[in-house]
Coordinates of C-alpha atoms and ligand atoms in Angstrom, one line a residue:
X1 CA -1.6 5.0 22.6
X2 CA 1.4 6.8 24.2
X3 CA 4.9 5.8 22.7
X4 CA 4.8 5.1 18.7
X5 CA 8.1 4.4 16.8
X6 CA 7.4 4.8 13.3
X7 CA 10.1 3.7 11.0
X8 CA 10.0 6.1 7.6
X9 CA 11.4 6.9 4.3
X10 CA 10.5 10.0 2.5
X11 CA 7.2 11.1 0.8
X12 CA 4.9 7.9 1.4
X13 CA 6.4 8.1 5.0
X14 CA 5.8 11.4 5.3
X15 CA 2.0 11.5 4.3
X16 CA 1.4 8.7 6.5
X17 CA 2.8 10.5 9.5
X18 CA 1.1 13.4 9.4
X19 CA -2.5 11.4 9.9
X20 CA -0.6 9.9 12.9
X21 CA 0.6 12.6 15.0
X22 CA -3.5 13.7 14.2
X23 CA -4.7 10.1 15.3
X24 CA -2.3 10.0 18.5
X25 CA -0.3 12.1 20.9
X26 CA 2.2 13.7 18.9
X27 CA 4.9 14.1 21.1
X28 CA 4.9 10.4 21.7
X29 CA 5.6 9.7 18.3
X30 CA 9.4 9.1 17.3
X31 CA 10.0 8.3 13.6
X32 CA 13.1 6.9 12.5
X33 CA 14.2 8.2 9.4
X34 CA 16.5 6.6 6.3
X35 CA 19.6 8.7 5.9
X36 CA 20.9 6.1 3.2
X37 CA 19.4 8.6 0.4
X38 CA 21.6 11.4 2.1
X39 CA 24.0 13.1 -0.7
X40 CA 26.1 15.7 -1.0
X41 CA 24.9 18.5 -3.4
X42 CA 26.6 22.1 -4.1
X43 CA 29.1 20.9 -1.5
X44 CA 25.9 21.1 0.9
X45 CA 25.0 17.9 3.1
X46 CA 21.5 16.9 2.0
X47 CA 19.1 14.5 3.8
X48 CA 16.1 14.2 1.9
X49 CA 14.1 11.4 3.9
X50 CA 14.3 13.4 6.9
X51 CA 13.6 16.6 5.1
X52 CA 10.5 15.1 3.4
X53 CA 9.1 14.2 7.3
X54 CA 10.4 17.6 8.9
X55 CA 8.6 19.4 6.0
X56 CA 5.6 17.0 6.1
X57 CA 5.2 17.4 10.2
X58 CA 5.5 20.8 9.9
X59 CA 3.1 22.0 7.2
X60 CA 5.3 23.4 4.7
X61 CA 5.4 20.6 1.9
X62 CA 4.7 21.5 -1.7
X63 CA 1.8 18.4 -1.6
X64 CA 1.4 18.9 -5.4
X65 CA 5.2 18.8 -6.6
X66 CA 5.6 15.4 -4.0
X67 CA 8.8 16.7 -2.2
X68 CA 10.4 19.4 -1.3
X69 CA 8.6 22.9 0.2
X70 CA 5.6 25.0 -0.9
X71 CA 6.2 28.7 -2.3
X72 CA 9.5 27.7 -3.1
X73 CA 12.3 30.0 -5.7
X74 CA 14.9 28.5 -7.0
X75 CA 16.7 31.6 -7.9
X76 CA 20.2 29.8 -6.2
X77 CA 19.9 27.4 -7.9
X78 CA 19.5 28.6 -11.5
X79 CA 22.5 30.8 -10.7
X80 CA 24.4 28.2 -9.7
X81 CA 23.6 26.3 -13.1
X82 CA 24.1 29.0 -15.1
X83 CA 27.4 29.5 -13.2
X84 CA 28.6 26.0 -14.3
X85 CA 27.5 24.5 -11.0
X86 CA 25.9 20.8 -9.9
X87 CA 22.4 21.4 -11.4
X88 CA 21.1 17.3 -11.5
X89 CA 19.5 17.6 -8.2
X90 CA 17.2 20.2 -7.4
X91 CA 17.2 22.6 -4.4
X92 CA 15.2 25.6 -4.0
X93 CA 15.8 28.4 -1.8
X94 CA 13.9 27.6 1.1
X95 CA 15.5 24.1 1.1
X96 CA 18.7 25.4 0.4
X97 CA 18.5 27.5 4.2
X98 CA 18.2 24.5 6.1
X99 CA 21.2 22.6 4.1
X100 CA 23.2 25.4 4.7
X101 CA 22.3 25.2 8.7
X102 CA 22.9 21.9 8.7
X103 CA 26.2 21.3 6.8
X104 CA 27.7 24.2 9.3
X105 CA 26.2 22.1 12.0
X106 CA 28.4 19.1 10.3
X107 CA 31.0 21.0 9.6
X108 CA 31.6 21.8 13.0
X109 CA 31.5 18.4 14.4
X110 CA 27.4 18.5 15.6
X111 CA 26.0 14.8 15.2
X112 CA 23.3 14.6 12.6
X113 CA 20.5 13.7 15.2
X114 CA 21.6 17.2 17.4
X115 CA 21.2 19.1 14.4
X116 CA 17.9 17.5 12.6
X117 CA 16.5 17.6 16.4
X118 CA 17.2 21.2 16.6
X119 CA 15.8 21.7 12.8
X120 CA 12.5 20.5 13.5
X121 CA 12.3 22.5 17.1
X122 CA 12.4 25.7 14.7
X123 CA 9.8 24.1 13.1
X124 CA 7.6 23.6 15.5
X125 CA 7.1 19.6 14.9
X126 CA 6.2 18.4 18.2
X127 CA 7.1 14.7 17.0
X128 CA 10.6 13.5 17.6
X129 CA 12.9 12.6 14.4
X130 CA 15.9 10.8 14.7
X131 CA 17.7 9.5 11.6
X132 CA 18.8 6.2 12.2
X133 CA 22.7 6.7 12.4
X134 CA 25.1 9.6 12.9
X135 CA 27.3 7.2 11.1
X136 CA 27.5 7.6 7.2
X137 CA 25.6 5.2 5.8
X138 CA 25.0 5.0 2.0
X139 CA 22.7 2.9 -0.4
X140 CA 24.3 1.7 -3.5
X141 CA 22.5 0.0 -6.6
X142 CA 23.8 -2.6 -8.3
X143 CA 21.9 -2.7 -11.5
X144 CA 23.2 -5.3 -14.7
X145 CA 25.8 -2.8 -15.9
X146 CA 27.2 -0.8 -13.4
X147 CA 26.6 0.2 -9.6
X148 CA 25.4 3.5 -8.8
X149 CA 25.4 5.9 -5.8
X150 CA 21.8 5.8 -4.6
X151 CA 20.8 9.6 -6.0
X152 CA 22.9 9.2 -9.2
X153 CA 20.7 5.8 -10.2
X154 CA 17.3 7.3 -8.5
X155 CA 17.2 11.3 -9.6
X156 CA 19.9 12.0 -12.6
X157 CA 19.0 8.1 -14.0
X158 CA 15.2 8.8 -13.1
X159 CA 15.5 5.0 -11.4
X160 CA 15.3 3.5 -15.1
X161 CA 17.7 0.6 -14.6
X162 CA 16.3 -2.0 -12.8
X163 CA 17.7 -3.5 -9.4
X164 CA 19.9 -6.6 -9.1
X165 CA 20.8 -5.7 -5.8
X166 CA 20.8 -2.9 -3.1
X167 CA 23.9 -2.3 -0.6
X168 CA 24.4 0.0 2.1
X169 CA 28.3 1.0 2.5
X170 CA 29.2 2.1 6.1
X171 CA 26.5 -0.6 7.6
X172 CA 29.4 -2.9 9.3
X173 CA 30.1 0.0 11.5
X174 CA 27.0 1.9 11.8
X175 CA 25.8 2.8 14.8
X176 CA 22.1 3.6 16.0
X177 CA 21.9 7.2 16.7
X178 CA 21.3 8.1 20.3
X179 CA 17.6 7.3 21.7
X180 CA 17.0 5.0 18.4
X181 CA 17.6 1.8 21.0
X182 CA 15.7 3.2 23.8
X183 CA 12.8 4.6 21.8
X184 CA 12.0 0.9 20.2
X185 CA 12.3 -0.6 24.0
X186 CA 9.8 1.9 25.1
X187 CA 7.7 2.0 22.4
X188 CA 4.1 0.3 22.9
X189 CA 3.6 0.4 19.5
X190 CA 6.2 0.0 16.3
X191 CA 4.8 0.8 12.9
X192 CA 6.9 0.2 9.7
X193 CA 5.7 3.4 7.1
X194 CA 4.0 3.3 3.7
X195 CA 7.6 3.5 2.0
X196 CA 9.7 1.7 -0.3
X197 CA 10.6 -1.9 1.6
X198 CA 14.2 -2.1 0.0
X199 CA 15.7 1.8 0.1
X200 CA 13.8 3.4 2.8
X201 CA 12.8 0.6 5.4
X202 CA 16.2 -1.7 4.7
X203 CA 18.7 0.7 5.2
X204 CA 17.1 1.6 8.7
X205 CA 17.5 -1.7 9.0
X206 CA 21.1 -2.4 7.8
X207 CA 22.1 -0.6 10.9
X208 CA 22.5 -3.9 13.0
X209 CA 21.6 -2.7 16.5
X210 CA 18.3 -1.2 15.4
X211 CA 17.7 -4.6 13.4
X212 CA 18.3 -6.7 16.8
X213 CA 16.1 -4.2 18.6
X214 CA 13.0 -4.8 16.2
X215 CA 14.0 -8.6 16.6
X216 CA 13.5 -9.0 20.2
X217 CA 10.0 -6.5 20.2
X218 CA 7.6 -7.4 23.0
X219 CA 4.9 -5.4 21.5
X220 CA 3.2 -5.1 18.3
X221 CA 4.7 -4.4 14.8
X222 CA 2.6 -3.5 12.2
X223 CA 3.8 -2.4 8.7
X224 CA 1.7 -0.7 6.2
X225 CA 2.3 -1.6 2.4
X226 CA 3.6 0.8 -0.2
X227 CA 1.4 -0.6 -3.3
X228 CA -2.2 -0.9 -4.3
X229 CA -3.1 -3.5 -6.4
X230 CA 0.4 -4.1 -6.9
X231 CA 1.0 -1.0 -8.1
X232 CA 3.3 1.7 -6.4
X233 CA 1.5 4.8 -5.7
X234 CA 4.5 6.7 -7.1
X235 CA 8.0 5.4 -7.6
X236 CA 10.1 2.2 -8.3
X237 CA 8.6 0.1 -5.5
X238 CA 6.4 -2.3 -7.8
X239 CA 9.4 -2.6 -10.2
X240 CA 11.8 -3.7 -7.5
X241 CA 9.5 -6.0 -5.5
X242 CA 8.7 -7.6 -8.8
X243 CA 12.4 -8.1 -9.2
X244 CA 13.9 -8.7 -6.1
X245 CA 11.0 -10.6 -4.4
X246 CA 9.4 -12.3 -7.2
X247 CA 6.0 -10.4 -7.2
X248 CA 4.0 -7.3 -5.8
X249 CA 1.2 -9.0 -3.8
X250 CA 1.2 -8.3 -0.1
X251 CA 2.8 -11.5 1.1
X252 CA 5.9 -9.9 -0.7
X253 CA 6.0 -6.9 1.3
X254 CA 5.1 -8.9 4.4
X255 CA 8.6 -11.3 3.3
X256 CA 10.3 -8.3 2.9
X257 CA 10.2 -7.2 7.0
X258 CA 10.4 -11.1 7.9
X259 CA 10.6 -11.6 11.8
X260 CA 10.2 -7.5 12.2
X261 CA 6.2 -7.3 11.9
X262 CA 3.7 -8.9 13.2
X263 CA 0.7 -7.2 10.9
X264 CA 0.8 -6.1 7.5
X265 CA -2.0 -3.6 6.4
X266 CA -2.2 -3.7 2.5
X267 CA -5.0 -2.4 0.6
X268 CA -8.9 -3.6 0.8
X269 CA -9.0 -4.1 -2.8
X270 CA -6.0 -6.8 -2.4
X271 CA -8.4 -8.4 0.6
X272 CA -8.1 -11.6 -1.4
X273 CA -4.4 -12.0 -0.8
X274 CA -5.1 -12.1 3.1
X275 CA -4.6 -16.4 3.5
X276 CA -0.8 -16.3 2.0
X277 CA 0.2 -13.5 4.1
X278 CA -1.4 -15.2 7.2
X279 CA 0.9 -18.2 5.9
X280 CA 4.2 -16.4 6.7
X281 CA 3.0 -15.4 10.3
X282 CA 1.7 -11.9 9.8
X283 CA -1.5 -10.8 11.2
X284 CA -3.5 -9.7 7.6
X285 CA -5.4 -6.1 7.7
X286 CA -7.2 -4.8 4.8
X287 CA -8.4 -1.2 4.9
X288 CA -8.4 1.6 2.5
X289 CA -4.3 2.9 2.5
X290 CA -4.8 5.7 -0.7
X291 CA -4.0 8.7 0.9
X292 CA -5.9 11.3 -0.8
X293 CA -5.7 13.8 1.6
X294 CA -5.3 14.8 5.5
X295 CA -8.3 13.0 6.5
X296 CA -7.9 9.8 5.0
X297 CA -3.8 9.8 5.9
X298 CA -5.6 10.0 9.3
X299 CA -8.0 7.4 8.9
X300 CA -5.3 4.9 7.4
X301 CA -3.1 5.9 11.4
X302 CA -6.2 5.4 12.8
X303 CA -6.7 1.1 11.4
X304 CA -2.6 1.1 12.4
X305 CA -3.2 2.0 15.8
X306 CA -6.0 -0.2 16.5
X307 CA -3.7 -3.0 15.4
X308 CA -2.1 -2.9 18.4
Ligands
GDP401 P1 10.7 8.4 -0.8 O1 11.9 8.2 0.1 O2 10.4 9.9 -1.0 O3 10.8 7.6 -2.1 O4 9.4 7.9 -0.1 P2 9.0 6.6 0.7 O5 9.9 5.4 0.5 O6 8.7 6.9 2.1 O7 7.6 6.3 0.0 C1 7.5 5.9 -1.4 C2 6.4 4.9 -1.4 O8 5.2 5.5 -0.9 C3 6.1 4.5 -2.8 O9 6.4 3.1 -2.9 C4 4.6 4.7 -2.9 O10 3.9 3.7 -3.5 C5 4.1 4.9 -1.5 N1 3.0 5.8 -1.4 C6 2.8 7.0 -1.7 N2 1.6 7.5 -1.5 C7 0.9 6.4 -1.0 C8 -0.4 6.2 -0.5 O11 -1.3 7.1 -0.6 N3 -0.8 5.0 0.0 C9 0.2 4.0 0.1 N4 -0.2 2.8 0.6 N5 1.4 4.1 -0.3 C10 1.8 5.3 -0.9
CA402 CA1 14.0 8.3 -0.1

């Protein structure tokens, strides 16, 4: 397999990935990364889907802690709290460089996908990352008493209230960032990540063009589901699927990417849930999708790939 588009949120993105760019070619792999979660902290521009992949592809993700980067300070931070400063949304000092980088990058007029491209070149990630618009694009959650900003509802509300509804302000005008388009029309294989269906995958989505492009595929689609045993592995995923799509068995997360995939692979201890998401047109895979460690990430890549 040459040309992969993978479509990715943050940390269940993220662990996938790096047992596919060991399973395939890495430098044919482009993943497409949510910028709805995108915020602006300390005055700093912060992107932390893309982040979690660029610190995922290249090695340097604190695996225990589940996001940000390993032998991390936070000394900056602290100061900053202690100085009066935003201190609801951690950034330690590591992190803190490349948001620095980056918001002068902004600053000075550099698109997003220039400066995340030349991010992960220091790096060393040999995969490409593109985040799916230059354009601002932000989720909001509507919840029963009030609509929050995406980070304000998920981090300082620890993503207690539940989810009437998810929006994504700027999608009208968004615009695929450049090589999103031709990277799905080249792709021989599209693969929709292990992350949350409604605020990872949908605001890649909610940008129209990239929508359209998954639409009219000609190859193979195949998504990979976020829960076990309707269970997420971490996160509100169960919570919102239950809510928003009236249950957590596969065939949910298989309506969730309607007319985008054409095979969903959910886990083999759900293999009894196979005949109702054959119903809705989508090819059924069961296979083990617990990603314990390098190895099995690598394995779970591996029963994608052969999908197509
Ligand atoms: P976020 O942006 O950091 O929240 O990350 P994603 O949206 O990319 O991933 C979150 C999802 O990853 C959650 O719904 C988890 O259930 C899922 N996830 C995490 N680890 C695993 C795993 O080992 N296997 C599977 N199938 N899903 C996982
Ligand atoms: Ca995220």
């Amino acid at each position: 397999m040459r040309r992969v588009v993978a479509l990715s949120g943050g940390v269940g993105g993220a662990r996938f990935l790096r047992g596919l760019v060991r399973a395939t070619d890495p430098t044919g792999v482009t993943v497409i990364g949510n910028v709805g979660d995108d915020v602006e902290v300390l005055g700093l521009h912060v992107s932390p889907d893309l982040d979690s992949v660029l610190y995922a592809l290249a090695g340097v993700s604190d695996d225990e802690r589940g996001w940000g980067r390993a032998d991390e300070t936070w000394t900056a931070f602290q100061e900053a709290g202690r100085l009066g400063g935003e201190s609801w949304f951690q950034l330690g000092d590591r992190d803190l460089g490349l948001h620095l980088v980056r918001t002068q990058a902004l600053q000075a007029g550099e698109p997003l996908s220039s400066v995340t491209a030349r991010l992960a070149e220091a790096f060393g990630v040999e995969a490409r990352l593109l985040p799916a618009t230059d354009d601002r694009l932000r989720t909001w959650i509507d919840t029963p008493d009030a609509s929050y900003p995406f980070q304000e509802w998920f981090v300082a509300r620890h993503h207690r209230d539940e989810v009437d509804r998810v929006r994504f302000e700027g999608e009208e005008t968004a615009e695929p960032a450049p090589g999103v388009i031709e990277a799905i029309e080249e792709a021989e294989l599209i693969v929709v990540c292990p992350s949350n269906p409604f605020i990872s995958i949908w605001p890649i989505l909610a940008v129209a063009e990239v929508r359209s492009a998954l639409e009219r595929r000609r190859v193979p689609a195949v998504a990979v589901s976020p829960l076990i045993g309707g269970r997420a592995v971490k996160g509100p995923a169960d919570r919102m699927l239950d809510r928003l799509a009236g249950g957590t068995d596969p065939v949910r997360v298989a309506t969730c990417y309607q007319g985008l995939i054409d095979v969903l692979v959910f886990d083999k201890s759900e293999a009894d849930a196979a005949p109702g998401v054959d119903n809705v047109g989508v090819r059924p895979v069961p296979a083990p999708t617990l990603m314990r460690d390098e190895g099995s990430a690598t394995a779970l890549a591996d029963v994608v790939l052969a999908c197509a």
